[in-house]
PDB file of C-alpha atoms in Angstrom:
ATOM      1  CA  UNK D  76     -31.130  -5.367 -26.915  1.00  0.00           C
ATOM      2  CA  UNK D  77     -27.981  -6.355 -25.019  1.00  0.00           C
ATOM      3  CA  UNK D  78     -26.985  -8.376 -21.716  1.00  0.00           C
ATOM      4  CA  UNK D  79     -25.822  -6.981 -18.935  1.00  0.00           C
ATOM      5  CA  UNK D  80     -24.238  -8.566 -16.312  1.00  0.00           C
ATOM      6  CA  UNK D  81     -26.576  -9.293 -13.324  1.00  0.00           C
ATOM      7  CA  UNK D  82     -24.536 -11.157 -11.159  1.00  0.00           C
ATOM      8  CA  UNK D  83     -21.159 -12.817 -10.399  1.00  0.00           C
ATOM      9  CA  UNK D  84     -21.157 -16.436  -9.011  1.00  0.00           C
ATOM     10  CA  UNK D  85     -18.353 -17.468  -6.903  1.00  0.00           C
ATOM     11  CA  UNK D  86     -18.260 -20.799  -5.054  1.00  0.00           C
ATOM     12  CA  UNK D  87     -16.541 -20.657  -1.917  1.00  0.00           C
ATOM     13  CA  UNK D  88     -16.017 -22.912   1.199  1.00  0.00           C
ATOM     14  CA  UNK D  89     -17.489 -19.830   3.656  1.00  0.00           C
ATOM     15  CA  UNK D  90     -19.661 -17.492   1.725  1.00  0.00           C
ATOM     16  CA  UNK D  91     -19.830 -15.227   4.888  1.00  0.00           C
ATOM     17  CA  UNK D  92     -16.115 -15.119   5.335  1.00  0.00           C
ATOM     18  CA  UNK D  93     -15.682 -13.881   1.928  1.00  0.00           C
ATOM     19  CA  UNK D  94     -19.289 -12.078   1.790  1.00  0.00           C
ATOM     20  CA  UNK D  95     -17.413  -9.688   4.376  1.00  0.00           C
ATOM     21  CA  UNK D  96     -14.385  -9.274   2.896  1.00  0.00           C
ATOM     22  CA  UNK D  97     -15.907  -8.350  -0.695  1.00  0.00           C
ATOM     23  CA  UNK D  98     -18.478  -5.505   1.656  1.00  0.00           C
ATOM     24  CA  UNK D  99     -15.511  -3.724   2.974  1.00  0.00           C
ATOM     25  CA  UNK D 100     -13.068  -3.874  -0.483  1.00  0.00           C
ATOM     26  CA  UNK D 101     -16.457  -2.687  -2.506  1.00  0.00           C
ATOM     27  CA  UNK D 102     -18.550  -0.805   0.072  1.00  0.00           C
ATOM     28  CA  UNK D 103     -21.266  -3.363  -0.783  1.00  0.00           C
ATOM     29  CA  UNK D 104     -24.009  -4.450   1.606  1.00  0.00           C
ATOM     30  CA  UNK D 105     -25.425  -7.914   2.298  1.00  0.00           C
ATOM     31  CA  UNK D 106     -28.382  -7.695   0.134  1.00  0.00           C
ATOM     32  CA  UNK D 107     -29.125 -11.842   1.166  1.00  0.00           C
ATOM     33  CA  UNK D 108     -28.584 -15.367   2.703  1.00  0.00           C
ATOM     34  CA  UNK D 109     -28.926 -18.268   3.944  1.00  0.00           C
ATOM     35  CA  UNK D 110     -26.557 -19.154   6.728  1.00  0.00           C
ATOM     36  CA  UNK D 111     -23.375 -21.400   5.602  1.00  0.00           C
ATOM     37  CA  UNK D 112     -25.180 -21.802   2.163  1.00  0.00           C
ATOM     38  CA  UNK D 113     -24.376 -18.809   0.112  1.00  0.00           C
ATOM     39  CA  UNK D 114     -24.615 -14.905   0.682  1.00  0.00           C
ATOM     40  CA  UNK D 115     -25.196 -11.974  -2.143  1.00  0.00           C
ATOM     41  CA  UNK D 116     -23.916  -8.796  -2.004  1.00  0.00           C
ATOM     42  CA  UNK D 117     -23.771  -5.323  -4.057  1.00  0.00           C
ATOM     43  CA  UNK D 118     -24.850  -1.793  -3.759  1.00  0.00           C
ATOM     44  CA  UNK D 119     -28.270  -0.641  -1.843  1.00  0.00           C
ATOM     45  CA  UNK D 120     -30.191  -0.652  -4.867  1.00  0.00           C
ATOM     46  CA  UNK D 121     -29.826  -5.047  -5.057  1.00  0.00           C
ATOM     47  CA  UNK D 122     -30.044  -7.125  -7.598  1.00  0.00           C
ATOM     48  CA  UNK D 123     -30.910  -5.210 -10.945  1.00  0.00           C
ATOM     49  CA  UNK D 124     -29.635  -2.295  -9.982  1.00  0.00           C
ATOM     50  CA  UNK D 125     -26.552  -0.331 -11.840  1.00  0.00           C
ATOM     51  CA  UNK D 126     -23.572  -2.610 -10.787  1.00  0.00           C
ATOM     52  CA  UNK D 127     -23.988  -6.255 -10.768  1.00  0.00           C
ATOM     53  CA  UNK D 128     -23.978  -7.939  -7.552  1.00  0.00           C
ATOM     54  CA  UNK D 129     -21.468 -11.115  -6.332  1.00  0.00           C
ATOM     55  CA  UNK D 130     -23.422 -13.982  -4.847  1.00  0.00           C
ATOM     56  CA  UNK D 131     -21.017 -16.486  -2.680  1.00  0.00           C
ATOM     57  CA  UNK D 132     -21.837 -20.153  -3.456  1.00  0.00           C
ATOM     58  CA  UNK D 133     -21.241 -22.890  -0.682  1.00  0.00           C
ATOM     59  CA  UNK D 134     -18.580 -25.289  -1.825  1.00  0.00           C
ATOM     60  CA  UNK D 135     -17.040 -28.134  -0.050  1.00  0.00           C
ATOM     61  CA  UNK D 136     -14.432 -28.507  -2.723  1.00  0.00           C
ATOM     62  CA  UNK D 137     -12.693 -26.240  -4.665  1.00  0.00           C
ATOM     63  CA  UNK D 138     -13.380 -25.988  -8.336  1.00  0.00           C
ATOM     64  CA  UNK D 139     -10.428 -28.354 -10.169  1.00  0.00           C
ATOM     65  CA  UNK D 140      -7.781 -26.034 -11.926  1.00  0.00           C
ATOM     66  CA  UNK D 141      -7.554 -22.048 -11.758  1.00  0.00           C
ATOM     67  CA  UNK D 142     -10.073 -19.535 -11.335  1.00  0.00           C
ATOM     68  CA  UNK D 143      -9.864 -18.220 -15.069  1.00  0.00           C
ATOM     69  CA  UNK D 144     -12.077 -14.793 -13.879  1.00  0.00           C
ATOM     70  CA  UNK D 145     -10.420 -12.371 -11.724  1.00  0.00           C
ATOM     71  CA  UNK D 146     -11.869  -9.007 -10.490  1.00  0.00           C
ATOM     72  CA  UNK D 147      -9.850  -5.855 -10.634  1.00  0.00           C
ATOM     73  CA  UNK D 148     -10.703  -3.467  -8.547  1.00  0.00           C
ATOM     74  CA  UNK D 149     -10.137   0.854  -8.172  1.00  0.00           C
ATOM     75  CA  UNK D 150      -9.454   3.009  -5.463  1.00  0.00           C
ATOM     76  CA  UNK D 151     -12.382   5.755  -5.209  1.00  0.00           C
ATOM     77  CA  UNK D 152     -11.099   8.198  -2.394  1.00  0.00           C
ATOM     78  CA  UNK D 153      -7.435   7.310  -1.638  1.00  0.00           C
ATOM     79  CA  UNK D 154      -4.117   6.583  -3.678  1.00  0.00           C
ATOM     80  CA  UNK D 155      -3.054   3.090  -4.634  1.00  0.00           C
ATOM     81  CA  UNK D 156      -0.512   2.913  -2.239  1.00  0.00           C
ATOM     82  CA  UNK D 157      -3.518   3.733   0.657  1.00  0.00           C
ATOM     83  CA  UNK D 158      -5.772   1.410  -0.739  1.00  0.00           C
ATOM     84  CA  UNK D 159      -3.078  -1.447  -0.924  1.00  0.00           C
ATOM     85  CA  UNK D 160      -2.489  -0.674   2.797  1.00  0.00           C
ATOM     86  CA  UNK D 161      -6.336  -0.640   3.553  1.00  0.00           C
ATOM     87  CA  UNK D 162      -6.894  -3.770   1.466  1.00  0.00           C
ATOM     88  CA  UNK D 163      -4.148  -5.879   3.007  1.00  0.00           C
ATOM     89  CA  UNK D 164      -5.643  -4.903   6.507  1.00  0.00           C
ATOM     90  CA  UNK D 165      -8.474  -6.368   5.712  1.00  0.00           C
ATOM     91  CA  UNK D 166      -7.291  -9.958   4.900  1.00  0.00           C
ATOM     92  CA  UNK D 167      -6.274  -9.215   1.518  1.00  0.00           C
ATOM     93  CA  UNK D 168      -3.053 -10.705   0.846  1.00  0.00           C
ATOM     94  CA  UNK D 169      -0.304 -10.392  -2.245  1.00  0.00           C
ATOM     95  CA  UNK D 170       0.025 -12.925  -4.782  1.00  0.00           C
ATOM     96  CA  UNK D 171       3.143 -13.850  -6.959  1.00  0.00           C
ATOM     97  CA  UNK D 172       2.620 -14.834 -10.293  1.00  0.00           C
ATOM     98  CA  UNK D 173       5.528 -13.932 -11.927  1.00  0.00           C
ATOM     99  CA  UNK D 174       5.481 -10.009 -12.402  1.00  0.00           C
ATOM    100  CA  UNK D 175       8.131  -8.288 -12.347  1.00  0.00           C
ATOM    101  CA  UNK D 176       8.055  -5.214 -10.320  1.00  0.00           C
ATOM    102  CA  UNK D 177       7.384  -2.727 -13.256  1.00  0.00           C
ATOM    103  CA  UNK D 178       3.602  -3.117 -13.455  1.00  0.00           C
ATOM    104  CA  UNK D 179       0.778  -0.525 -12.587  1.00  0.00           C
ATOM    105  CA  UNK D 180      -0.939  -2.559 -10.322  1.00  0.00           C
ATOM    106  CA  UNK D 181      -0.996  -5.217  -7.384  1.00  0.00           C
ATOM    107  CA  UNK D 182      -1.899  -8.802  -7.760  1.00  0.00           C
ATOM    108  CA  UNK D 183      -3.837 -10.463  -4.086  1.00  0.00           C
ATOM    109  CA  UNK D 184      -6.111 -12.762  -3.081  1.00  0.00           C
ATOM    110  CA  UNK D 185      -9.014 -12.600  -0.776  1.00  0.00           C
ATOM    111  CA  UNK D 186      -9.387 -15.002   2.053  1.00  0.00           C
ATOM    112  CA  UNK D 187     -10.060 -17.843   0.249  1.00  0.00           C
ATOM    113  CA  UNK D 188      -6.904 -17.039  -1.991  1.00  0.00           C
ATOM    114  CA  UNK D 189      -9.065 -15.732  -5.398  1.00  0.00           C
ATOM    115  CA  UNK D 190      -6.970 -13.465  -7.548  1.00  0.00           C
ATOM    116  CA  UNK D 191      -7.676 -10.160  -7.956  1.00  0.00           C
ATOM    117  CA  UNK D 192      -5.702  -6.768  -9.070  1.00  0.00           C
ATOM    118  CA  UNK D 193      -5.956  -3.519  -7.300  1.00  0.00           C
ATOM    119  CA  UNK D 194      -5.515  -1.053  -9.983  1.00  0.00           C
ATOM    120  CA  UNK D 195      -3.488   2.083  -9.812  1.00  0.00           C
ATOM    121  CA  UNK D 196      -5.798   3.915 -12.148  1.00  0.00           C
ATOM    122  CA  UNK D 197      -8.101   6.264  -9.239  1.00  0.00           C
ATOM    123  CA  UNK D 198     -11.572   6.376 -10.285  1.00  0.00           C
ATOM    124  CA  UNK D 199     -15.287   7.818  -9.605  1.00  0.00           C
ATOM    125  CA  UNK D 200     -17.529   6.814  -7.378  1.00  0.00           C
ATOM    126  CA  UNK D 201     -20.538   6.781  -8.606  1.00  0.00           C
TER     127      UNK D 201
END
């Protein structure tokens, strides 16, 4: 038998700040925490269940160098550019790192400036 991935890890300086953010890009719930120490969130069914969940780590200081994992995410119900619009709303911002116009997708950071691409691919919900 396999792994699967249970959960992502993320340390963060405000696990609640960021717990919110990652509810309204993913549609995720709270599914736990403990106030200013860490928060885990991810679909109804919890921990276990079909996706994996993302559980927000307390950190006074950032991790030396760059985060080497990066989340991509798809719009479900709306076009890219809709979703870009939404996302950026939300406290999403855009990121440079060199692309050059051409590509298929958007490169931001959440609050706490941790890359992640917004796909232009639409998919599924499931």
């Amino acid at each position: 038998m396999a792994c699967r991935i249970g959960e992502l890890v993320l340390g963060c300086r405000d696990p609640e700040v960021l717990a919110q953010f990652w509810c309204e890009v993913l549609d995720f719930v709270v599914l736990g925490r403990e106030e200013g120490q860490w928060a885990e969130i991810g679909t109804p069914e919890g921990f276990g269940g079909p996706h994996p969940t993302l559980f927000f780590s307390r950190r006074d200081e950032p991790e030396p160098g760059k985060l080497r994992l990066h989340i991509d995410v798809n719009p479900t119900d709306r076009d890219q550019d809709a979703e870009l619009e939404r996302l950026l709303a939300i406290g999403a911002r855009p990121v440079d790192i060199g692309q050059t116009g051409e590509e298929q997708w958007h490169v931001l950071a959440d609050p706490e400036g941790n890359e992640f691409c917004l796909l232009k691919a639409r998919i599924n919900p499931l």
